[in-house]
Short mmCIF file of C-alpha atoms in Angstrom, two decimals:
data_model
loop_
_atom_site.label_atom_id
_atom_site.label_comp_id
_atom_site.label_asym_id
_atom_site.label_seq_id
_atom_site.Cartn_x
_atom_site.Cartn_y
_atom_site.Cartn_z
CA UNK A 1 -20.69 41.69 5.35
CA UNK A 2 -24.21 42.67 4.32
CA UNK A 3 -24.95 46.39 4.40
CA UNK A 4 -28.32 47.35 5.87
CA UNK A 5 -30.52 49.37 3.50
CA UNK A 6 -31.21 53.03 4.27
CA UNK A 7 -34.38 55.01 3.69
CA UNK A 8 -32.51 57.14 1.15
CA UNK A 9 -31.51 54.05 -0.84
CA UNK A 10 -35.10 52.79 -0.86
CA UNK A 11 -36.32 56.20 -2.04
CA UNK A 12 -33.90 56.06 -4.97
CA UNK A 13 -35.14 52.55 -5.83
CA UNK A 14 -38.65 54.01 -6.08
CA UNK A 15 -37.41 56.90 -8.20
CA UNK A 16 -35.48 54.54 -10.53
CA UNK A 17 -38.56 52.33 -10.91
CA UNK A 18 -40.59 55.36 -11.96
CA UNK A 19 -37.87 56.51 -14.37
CA UNK A 20 -38.11 53.16 -16.18
CA UNK A 21 -41.91 53.35 -16.30
CA UNK A 22 -41.82 57.00 -17.40
CA UNK A 23 -39.85 56.09 -20.52
CA UNK A 24 -42.67 53.76 -21.61
CA UNK A 25 -45.31 55.90 -23.34
CA UNK A 26 -47.89 53.10 -23.83
CA UNK A 27 -49.52 52.94 -20.39
CA UNK A 28 -52.35 55.11 -19.08
CA UNK A 29 -52.56 53.79 -15.49
CA UNK A 30 -49.61 52.90 -13.26
CA UNK A 31 -50.30 50.79 -10.17
CA UNK A 32 -47.62 50.42 -7.51
CA UNK A 33 -48.24 46.89 -6.17
CA UNK A 34 -46.25 46.75 -2.93
CA UNK A 35 -46.22 45.63 0.69
CA UNK A 36 -48.09 47.74 3.22
CA UNK A 37 -44.78 48.89 4.77
CA UNK A 38 -43.71 50.33 1.39
CA UNK A 39 -46.81 52.49 0.81
CA UNK A 40 -45.55 55.51 2.73
CA UNK A 41 -42.28 55.97 0.85
CA UNK A 42 -44.04 55.71 -2.53
CA UNK A 43 -46.59 58.27 -1.36
CA UNK A 44 -43.69 60.54 -0.29
CA UNK A 45 -42.06 60.11 -3.72
CA UNK A 46 -45.27 61.08 -5.52
CA UNK A 47 -45.74 64.03 -3.15
CA UNK A 48 -42.17 65.14 -3.89
CA UNK A 49 -42.93 65.11 -7.60
CA UNK A 50 -45.80 67.53 -6.97
CA UNK A 51 -43.32 70.11 -5.68
CA UNK A 52 -40.70 72.25 -7.38
CA UNK A 53 -37.96 69.74 -6.46
CA UNK A 54 -39.57 66.93 -8.49
CA UNK A 55 -37.26 65.72 -11.25
CA UNK A 56 -39.71 64.31 -13.78
CA UNK A 57 -41.18 66.40 -16.58
CA UNK A 58 -44.83 65.54 -15.98
CA UNK A 59 -46.83 67.76 -13.63
CA UNK A 60 -48.34 65.74 -10.79
CA UNK A 61 -51.80 66.43 -9.34
CA UNK A 62 -53.51 64.67 -6.45
CA UNK A 63 -57.17 64.00 -5.57
CA UNK A 64 -58.09 63.19 -1.96
CA UNK A 65 -61.82 62.53 -2.36
CA UNK A 66 -62.57 59.10 -0.74
CA UNK A 67 -63.54 56.44 -3.28
CA UNK A 68 -67.25 55.57 -3.48
CA UNK A 69 -68.82 52.49 -5.05
CA UNK A 70 -71.39 54.78 -6.67
CA UNK A 71 -69.26 55.96 -9.59
CA UNK A 72 -71.54 58.83 -10.54
CA UNK A 73 -71.44 60.24 -7.01
CA UNK A 74 -67.68 59.66 -6.80
CA UNK A 75 -66.96 61.54 -10.00
CA UNK A 76 -69.24 64.36 -8.94
CA UNK A 77 -67.24 64.63 -5.71
CA UNK A 78 -63.96 64.60 -7.68
CA UNK A 79 -65.27 67.40 -9.93
CA UNK A 80 -66.22 69.39 -6.84
CA UNK A 81 -62.70 68.91 -5.43
CA UNK A 82 -61.20 70.12 -8.71
CA UNK A 83 -63.33 73.27 -8.68
CA UNK A 84 -62.25 73.94 -5.09
CA UNK A 85 -58.63 74.18 -6.25
CA UNK A 86 -59.54 77.51 -7.79
CA UNK A 87 -61.48 79.00 -4.90
CA UNK A 88 -59.70 82.02 -3.35
CA UNK A 89 -57.83 81.10 -0.18
CA UNK A 90 -57.82 83.37 2.89
CA UNK A 91 -54.01 83.31 3.00
CA UNK A 92 -52.53 84.42 -0.30
CA UNK A 93 -49.29 82.53 0.37
CA UNK A 94 -51.15 79.21 -0.04
CA UNK A 95 -53.03 80.19 -3.21
CA UNK A 96 -51.22 78.35 -6.04
CA UNK A 97 -53.27 79.95 -8.80
CA UNK A 98 -52.56 83.42 -7.42
CA UNK A 99 -48.83 82.55 -7.27
CA UNK A 100 -48.82 81.46 -10.92
CA UNK A 101 -50.50 84.70 -11.90
CA UNK A 102 -48.23 86.86 -9.74
CA UNK A 103 -45.10 85.25 -11.20
CA UNK A 104 -46.31 85.91 -14.74
CA UNK A 105 -46.54 82.22 -15.62
CA UNK A 106 -50.11 82.44 -16.89
CA UNK A 107 -50.49 83.41 -20.53
CA UNK A 108 -54.18 84.04 -19.94
CA UNK A 109 -56.52 83.87 -16.97
CA UNK A 110 -57.89 80.41 -16.28
CA UNK A 111 -61.32 79.72 -14.83
CA UNK A 112 -62.77 76.19 -14.82
CA UNK A 113 -65.83 75.72 -17.00
CA UNK A 114 -68.45 75.07 -14.33
CA UNK A 115 -71.09 74.27 -16.94
CA UNK A 116 -69.41 70.94 -17.75
CA UNK A 117 -70.97 67.73 -16.42
CA UNK A 118 -69.44 66.50 -13.11
CA UNK A 119 -67.36 63.66 -14.55
CA UNK A 120 -63.69 62.80 -14.74
CA UNK A 121 -63.81 63.44 -18.49
CA UNK A 122 -64.53 67.08 -17.62
CA UNK A 123 -61.54 67.06 -15.25
CA UNK A 124 -59.21 65.71 -17.96
CA UNK A 125 -60.45 68.38 -20.36
CA UNK A 126 -59.95 71.17 -17.84
CA UNK A 127 -56.51 69.94 -16.79
CA UNK A 128 -55.32 70.09 -20.39
CA UNK A 129 -56.80 73.58 -20.76
CA UNK A 130 -55.07 74.69 -17.55
CA UNK A 131 -51.71 73.39 -18.77
CA UNK A 132 -52.14 75.27 -22.04
CA UNK A 133 -52.56 78.50 -20.03
CA UNK A 134 -49.19 78.11 -18.23
CA UNK A 135 -46.08 79.34 -20.03
CA UNK A 136 -43.69 76.54 -20.92
CA UNK A 137 -46.10 73.73 -20.03
CA UNK A 138 -48.21 73.74 -23.16
CA UNK A 139 -46.80 70.38 -24.29
CA UNK A 140 -46.23 68.89 -20.84
CA UNK A 141 -48.28 65.96 -19.61
CA UNK A 142 -50.11 65.46 -16.30
CA UNK A 143 -49.93 62.53 -13.93
CA UNK A 144 -52.97 62.37 -11.65
CA UNK A 145 -52.37 60.60 -8.32
CA UNK A 146 -55.16 58.81 -6.46
CA UNK A 147 -53.94 57.71 -2.98
CA UNK A 148 -54.30 54.06 -1.92
CA UNK A 149 -57.68 52.80 -0.75
CA UNK A 150 -58.34 51.92 2.86
CA UNK A 151 -58.82 48.22 3.59
CA UNK A 152 -62.52 48.81 4.37
CA UNK A 153 -63.22 50.41 0.98
CA UNK A 154 -64.64 48.45 -1.97
CA UNK A 155 -62.52 47.31 -4.93
CA UNK A 156 -62.00 50.30 -7.24
CA UNK A 157 -61.01 48.19 -10.24
CA UNK A 158 -64.41 48.67 -11.86
CA UNK A 159 -64.03 52.45 -11.82
CA UNK A 160 -60.49 52.42 -13.20
CA UNK A 161 -61.61 49.96 -15.89
CA UNK A 162 -64.47 52.27 -16.86
CA UNK A 163 -62.05 55.22 -17.07
CA UNK A 164 -59.75 53.23 -19.34
CA UNK A 165 -62.70 52.13 -21.51
CA UNK A 166 -63.81 55.73 -22.03
CA UNK A 167 -60.25 56.72 -22.78
CA UNK A 168 -57.79 59.25 -21.43
CA UNK A 169 -56.67 62.15 -23.60
CA UNK A 170 -53.07 62.45 -24.71
CA UNK A 171 -51.02 63.98 -21.92
CA UNK A 172 -53.10 62.56 -19.04
CA UNK A 173 -51.97 59.51 -17.08
CA UNK A 174 -53.08 58.11 -13.71
CA UNK A 175 -51.14 56.57 -10.84
CA UNK A 176 -52.19 54.86 -7.61
CA UNK A 177 -50.90 52.43 -4.97
CA UNK A 178 -52.25 48.98 -4.11
CA UNK A 179 -51.19 46.56 -1.36
CA UNK A 180 -50.18 43.15 -2.67
CA UNK A 181 -51.52 41.27 0.38
CA UNK A 182 -54.97 42.88 0.17
CA UNK A 183 -55.40 44.28 -3.35
CA UNK A 184 -58.28 46.74 -3.88
CA UNK A 185 -57.85 47.31 -7.62
CA UNK A 186 -58.80 44.43 -9.92
CA UNK A 187 -58.57 45.22 -13.63
CA UNK A 188 -59.35 42.75 -16.49
CA UNK A 189 -56.37 41.42 -18.43
CA UNK A 190 -57.77 42.89 -21.64
CA UNK A 191 -56.44 46.25 -20.44
CA UNK A 192 -52.91 44.93 -19.78
CA UNK A 193 -51.31 47.20 -22.39
CA UNK A 194 -52.78 50.30 -20.75
CA UNK A 195 -51.80 49.32 -17.19
CA UNK A 196 -48.26 49.41 -15.84
CA UNK A 197 -47.68 47.34 -12.67
CA UNK A 198 -44.74 48.63 -10.63
CA UNK A 199 -43.24 46.19 -8.13
CA UNK A 200 -39.84 47.39 -6.90
CA UNK A 201 -37.99 45.13 -4.47
CA UNK A 202 -38.08 47.34 -1.39
CA UNK A 203 -36.86 46.65 2.15
CA UNK A 204 -38.56 49.43 4.06
CA UNK A 205 -38.88 47.48 7.31
CA UNK A 206 -35.14 46.79 7.32
CA UNK A 207 -34.40 50.42 6.37
CA UNK A 208 -36.55 51.77 9.21
CA UNK A 209 -34.97 49.32 11.65
CA UNK A 210 -31.54 50.45 10.46
CA UNK A 211 -32.52 54.07 11.06
CA UNK A 212 -33.70 53.22 14.57
CA UNK A 213 -30.50 51.27 15.27
CA UNK A 214 -28.18 54.15 14.42
CA UNK A 215 -28.04 55.27 18.05
CA UNK A 216 -28.49 51.80 19.50
CA UNK A 217 -26.48 48.64 19.86
CA UNK A 218 -25.66 45.81 22.23
CA UNK A 219 -22.83 47.45 24.12
CA UNK A 220 -23.42 48.50 27.71
CA UNK A 221 -21.72 51.80 26.87
CA UNK A 222 -24.64 52.69 24.60
CA UNK A 223 -27.24 54.95 26.22
CA UNK A 224 -30.08 53.27 28.09
CA UNK A 225 -32.49 55.44 26.13
CA UNK A 226 -31.30 54.01 22.80
CA UNK A 227 -31.46 50.45 24.15
CA UNK A 228 -35.00 51.15 25.41
CA UNK A 229 -36.13 52.25 21.93
CA UNK A 230 -34.58 49.16 20.40
CA UNK A 231 -36.26 46.96 23.00
CA UNK A 232 -39.66 48.44 22.13
CA UNK A 233 -39.20 47.14 18.61
CA UNK A 234 -38.25 43.70 19.88
CA UNK A 235 -41.41 43.60 21.99
CA UNK A 236 -43.60 44.63 19.07
CA UNK A 237 -41.92 42.07 16.81
CA UNK A 238 -43.04 39.37 19.28
CA UNK A 239 -46.71 40.33 19.16
CA UNK A 240 -47.20 38.04 16.17
CA UNK A 241 -46.22 35.06 18.37
CA UNK A 242 -48.93 34.94 21.08
CA UNK A 243 -48.60 32.24 23.71
CA UNK A 244 -44.82 31.86 23.31
CA UNK A 245 -42.27 32.69 26.05
CA UNK A 246 -40.59 35.20 23.71
CA UNK A 247 -43.08 38.00 24.34
CA UNK A 248 -42.92 37.54 28.14
CA UNK A 249 -39.12 37.61 28.03
CA UNK A 250 -38.90 40.73 25.88
CA UNK A 251 -41.53 42.55 27.98
CA UNK A 252 -39.55 41.72 31.13
CA UNK A 253 -36.41 43.15 29.51
CA UNK A 254 -38.32 46.27 28.48
CA UNK A 255 -39.67 46.88 32.00
CA UNK A 256 -36.19 46.38 33.45
CA UNK A 257 -34.79 49.00 31.06
CA UNK A 258 -37.62 51.43 31.82
CA UNK A 259 -36.72 51.29 35.52
CA UNK A 260 -33.04 51.85 34.77
CA UNK A 261 -33.92 55.01 32.88
CA UNK A 262 -35.17 56.50 36.15
CA UNK A 263 -38.31 58.44 36.87
CA UNK A 264 -41.99 57.56 36.90
CA UNK A 265 -42.58 58.73 33.32
CA UNK A 266 -40.27 56.10 31.82
CA UNK A 267 -41.59 53.35 34.08
CA UNK A 268 -45.20 54.13 33.12
CA UNK A 269 -44.23 54.24 29.43
CA UNK A 270 -42.80 50.73 29.69
CA UNK A 271 -45.95 49.41 31.37
CA UNK A 272 -48.16 51.05 28.70
CA UNK A 273 -46.13 49.43 25.90
CA UNK A 274 -46.48 46.07 27.65
CA UNK A 275 -50.27 46.57 27.76
CA UNK A 276 -50.34 47.45 24.07
CA UNK A 277 -48.14 44.50 23.11
CA UNK A 278 -50.26 41.93 24.94
CA UNK A 279 -53.41 43.52 23.49
CA UNK A 280 -51.98 43.17 19.97
CA UNK A 281 -51.08 39.56 20.76
CA UNK A 282 -54.67 38.97 21.99
CA UNK A 283 -53.49 38.02 25.49
CA UNK A 284 -56.21 40.14 27.04
CA UNK A 285 -55.83 39.23 30.70
CA UNK A 286 -52.17 40.21 30.75
CA UNK A 287 -52.95 43.33 28.73
CA UNK A 288 -55.69 44.40 31.15
CA UNK A 289 -53.37 43.87 34.13
CA UNK A 290 -50.68 46.14 32.70
CA UNK A 291 -53.27 48.65 31.45
CA UNK A 292 -54.79 48.97 34.93
CA UNK A 293 -51.38 49.53 36.49
CA UNK A 294 -50.50 52.16 33.87
CA UNK A 295 -53.88 53.88 34.35
CA UNK A 296 -53.25 54.18 38.09
CA UNK A 297 -49.66 55.45 37.75
CA UNK A 298 -50.42 57.84 34.90
CA UNK A 299 -53.34 59.24 36.91
CA UNK A 300 -50.84 60.07 39.62
CA UNK A 301 -48.69 61.88 37.06
CA UNK A 302 -51.73 63.83 35.87
CA UNK A 303 -52.56 64.84 39.44
CA UNK A 304 -49.02 66.20 39.75
CA UNK A 305 -49.50 68.24 36.58
CA UNK A 306 -47.04 66.16 34.54
CA UNK A 307 -48.00 66.52 30.82
CA UNK A 308 -46.72 62.99 30.11
CA UNK A 309 -49.52 61.48 32.20
CA UNK A 310 -52.54 62.13 29.97
CA UNK A 311 -51.32 60.50 26.71
CA UNK A 312 -50.46 57.29 28.60
CA UNK A 313 -53.68 57.38 30.63
CA UNK A 314 -56.00 57.75 27.62
CA UNK A 315 -54.19 55.02 25.65
CA UNK A 316 -54.56 52.51 28.49
CA UNK A 317 -58.16 53.53 29.17
CA UNK A 318 -58.92 52.69 25.50
CA UNK A 319 -57.16 49.34 25.79
CA UNK A 320 -58.88 48.27 29.01
CA UNK A 321 -62.31 49.49 27.88
CA UNK A 322 -61.95 47.60 24.58
CA UNK A 323 -61.10 44.41 26.49
CA UNK A 324 -64.14 44.86 28.76
CA UNK A 325 -66.42 45.53 25.78
CA UNK A 326 -65.05 42.43 24.06
CA UNK A 327 -65.98 40.40 27.13
CA UNK A 328 -69.46 42.02 27.01
CA UNK A 329 -68.87 43.78 30.32
CA UNK A 330 -70.51 46.80 28.78
CA UNK A 331 -71.39 48.82 31.89
CA UNK A 332 -67.79 48.69 33.10
CA UNK A 333 -66.56 49.70 29.65
CA UNK A 334 -69.07 52.58 29.53
CA UNK A 335 -67.72 53.90 32.86
CA UNK A 336 -64.20 54.03 31.41
CA UNK A 337 -65.27 55.67 28.15
CA UNK A 338 -67.27 58.29 30.11
CA UNK A 339 -64.22 59.04 32.25
CA UNK A 340 -62.17 59.37 29.06
CA UNK A 341 -64.64 61.81 27.49
CA UNK A 342 -64.84 63.97 30.61
CA UNK A 343 -61.06 64.14 30.98
CA UNK A 344 -60.76 64.93 27.27
CA UNK A 345 -63.09 67.90 27.84
CA UNK A 346 -60.72 69.19 30.53
CA UNK A 347 -57.74 68.71 28.21
CA UNK A 348 -59.43 70.19 25.13
CA UNK A 349 -58.87 66.90 23.26
CA UNK A 350 -61.68 67.05 20.68
CA UNK A 351 -60.93 63.68 19.09
CA UNK A 352 -61.11 61.83 22.42
CA UNK A 353 -64.27 63.69 23.43
CA UNK A 354 -65.80 62.36 20.23
CA UNK A 355 -64.44 58.81 20.68
CA UNK A 356 -65.37 58.53 24.35
CA UNK A 357 -68.99 59.55 23.82
CA UNK A 358 -69.27 57.63 20.51
CA UNK A 359 -68.22 54.39 22.16
CA UNK A 360 -70.52 55.07 25.13
CA UNK A 361 -73.34 55.57 22.65
CA UNK A 362 -72.59 52.31 20.86
CA UNK A 363 -72.52 50.30 24.11
CA UNK A 364 -75.74 51.87 25.41
CA UNK A 365 -77.27 50.95 22.02
CA UNK A 366 -76.16 47.34 22.48
CA UNK A 367 -77.83 47.37 25.90
CA UNK A 368 -81.07 48.59 24.31
CA UNK A 369 -80.84 52.00 26.03
CA UNK A 370 -81.68 53.96 22.90
CA UNK A 371 -82.39 57.38 24.39
CA UNK A 372 -79.15 57.44 26.40
CA UNK A 373 -77.30 56.13 23.35
CA UNK A 374 -78.68 58.96 21.21
CA UNK A 375 -77.71 61.59 23.80
CA UNK A 376 -74.14 60.26 23.91
CA UNK A 377 -73.90 60.29 20.13
CA UNK A 378 -75.00 63.93 20.04
CA UNK A 379 -72.20 64.67 22.53
CA UNK A 380 -69.80 62.78 20.24
CA UNK A 381 -70.89 64.91 17.26
CA UNK A 382 -70.44 68.05 19.35
CA UNK A 383 -66.91 66.98 20.27
CA UNK A 384 -66.15 66.15 16.64
CA UNK A 385 -67.37 69.57 15.54
CA UNK A 386 -64.09 71.03 16.88
CA UNK A 387 -62.06 68.92 14.43
CA UNK A 388 -61.15 70.04 10.91
CA UNK A 389 -63.82 69.15 8.34
CA UNK A 390 -61.51 66.78 6.44
CA UNK A 391 -60.79 64.90 9.67
CA UNK A 392 -64.52 64.57 10.31
CA UNK A 393 -65.09 63.30 6.75
CA UNK A 394 -62.46 60.55 7.10
CA UNK A 395 -62.78 59.44 10.71
CA UNK A 396 -65.11 57.69 13.14
CA UNK A 397 -67.14 60.90 13.22
CA UNK A 398 -69.04 59.31 10.31
CA UNK A 399 -69.90 56.29 12.45
CA UNK A 400 -71.22 58.52 15.23
CA UNK A 401 -73.27 60.50 12.70
CA UNK A 402 -74.66 57.38 11.00
CA UNK A 403 -75.75 55.88 14.31
CA UNK A 404 -77.24 59.20 15.47
CA UNK A 405 -79.36 59.42 12.31
CA UNK A 406 -80.43 55.79 12.71
CA UNK A 407 -81.53 56.35 16.31
CA UNK A 408 -83.15 59.70 15.58
CA UNK A 409 -85.35 58.01 12.98
CA UNK A 410 -86.34 55.34 15.53
CA UNK A 411 -87.01 57.36 18.69
CA UNK A 412 -87.37 61.06 17.76
CA UNK A 413 -89.75 63.02 15.57
CA UNK A 414 -89.26 64.47 12.06
CA UNK A 415 -88.38 67.92 13.47
CA UNK A 416 -85.44 66.55 15.48
CA UNK A 417 -84.30 64.60 12.42
CA UNK A 418 -84.36 67.77 10.27
CA UNK A 419 -82.28 69.63 12.86
CA UNK A 420 -79.74 66.77 13.04
CA UNK A 421 -79.50 66.52 9.25
CA UNK A 422 -78.99 70.30 9.01
CA UNK A 423 -76.14 70.11 11.52
CA UNK A 424 -74.50 67.22 9.66
CA UNK A 425 -74.73 69.13 6.37
CA UNK A 426 -72.92 72.02 8.03
CA UNK A 427 -70.27 69.78 9.62
CA UNK A 428 -69.66 67.40 6.68
CA UNK A 429 -70.76 69.24 3.56
CA UNK A 430 -73.60 68.88 1.08
CA UNK A 431 -72.68 65.24 0.39
CA UNK A 432 -73.11 64.25 4.06
CA UNK A 433 -75.86 61.76 3.20
CA UNK A 434 -73.65 60.02 0.61
CA UNK A 435 -70.81 59.79 3.14
CA UNK A 436 -73.07 58.12 5.67
CA UNK A 437 -74.21 55.55 3.10
CA UNK A 438 -70.66 54.60 2.12
CA UNK A 439 -69.37 51.05 2.35
CA UNK A 440 -69.06 49.91 5.98
CA UNK A 441 -71.29 52.59 7.52
CA UNK A 442 -74.10 50.08 7.97
CA UNK A 443 -71.89 48.26 10.49
CA UNK A 444 -72.09 51.27 12.81
CA UNK A 445 -75.63 50.27 13.79
CA UNK A 446 -75.06 46.53 14.18
CA UNK A 447 -75.41 45.10 17.68
CA UNK A 448 -73.24 42.25 18.85
CA UNK A 449 -75.18 39.14 19.82
CA UNK A 450 -75.80 38.92 23.55
CA UNK A 451 -76.36 35.90 25.73
CA UNK A 452 -79.72 35.02 27.26
CA UNK A 453 -78.58 35.99 30.76
CA UNK A 454 -76.59 39.10 29.90
CA UNK A 455 -77.48 42.15 31.98
CA UNK A 456 -74.16 44.09 31.98
#
């Protein structure tokens, strides 16, 4: 009998893979080359090693600055992030440097040399100097973790290659994660000896399924709730087989279970999942039908003050509006996105305020209604201003900002543009202009091709 893998077992596989790599002192860059489903557990392993419960000798550091194709600008942003590590924090409990000092672990005070050029070579130099200031870590190495790139980011192989060419000092090594089905890090074979490729044989999908199955099963004595959760997975597994009877059959089973669970909340949840599944399978007519039904029923829940109504309602509004926009029924889609934004205002949902108005702005832009589009984008930016800065810097806020700047340049005067740019600097930081010129931002202002007789 085959034993299903557990998440714990997969974590230990990752740890064992690193232990083998750690014993090899030749490499300077380790690249985990894995399936997309395995990325999260490797990230969790590397995050664990940054804490006091990490078992490896090296000290792990992490940089979260998004990769930029402009290497000079990217390294300047990395240097800025490094300097920010040593800025005083409002809450002392979260100030790592203060904790080191308070616990007597610092032999001498450490202050980064801000006169150094903003390059990664300066970071390596300062990291070694920092380690030399901490008692007991004078001869300990650092492993610097760069999280995996998003699929819309450019290949970072050129930057890593340049770093390897310039050389890393003794005691500094790098680690990152790449997805085998869509690799974003291409490094010439000439650097093979300096690069360690880690490819553990992981079964994270099976491990997660096993975890979900712990309370489930096929017996009628098992709770309906557990069977419902298991059925959701079956439905989602079928979304890769559009046009086959399997998805219809599994959706029918899901809706039957949702009714057995009793109550409107469960029934609406089942209908919402059906809408999402058919949307993922690109069966848009069926998806729209279920989305409309879920929108109506969840609206009734909202009117009764049931907190479960809004999450379902907004999800199905997004699905149905996306289907309408895809069919170029823009005015109908705009009406839904406006309703979403207004309801989000009532609920204090800043992200959905931003998304609703951003998508309205984009559709008005496609219709050639530039002034209305600009006004909606300003509302989107206002909604996004209530989000944390890091969320703004890594979300669709950037698309709203890029389009707003584009339209401001076309239809407003220089004074309005200066005001907008000043607001974006405050909301995104001094590098706001670089963020808006990043890879993919130009797509924010692209209109889809319309037909000759399109007036919607």
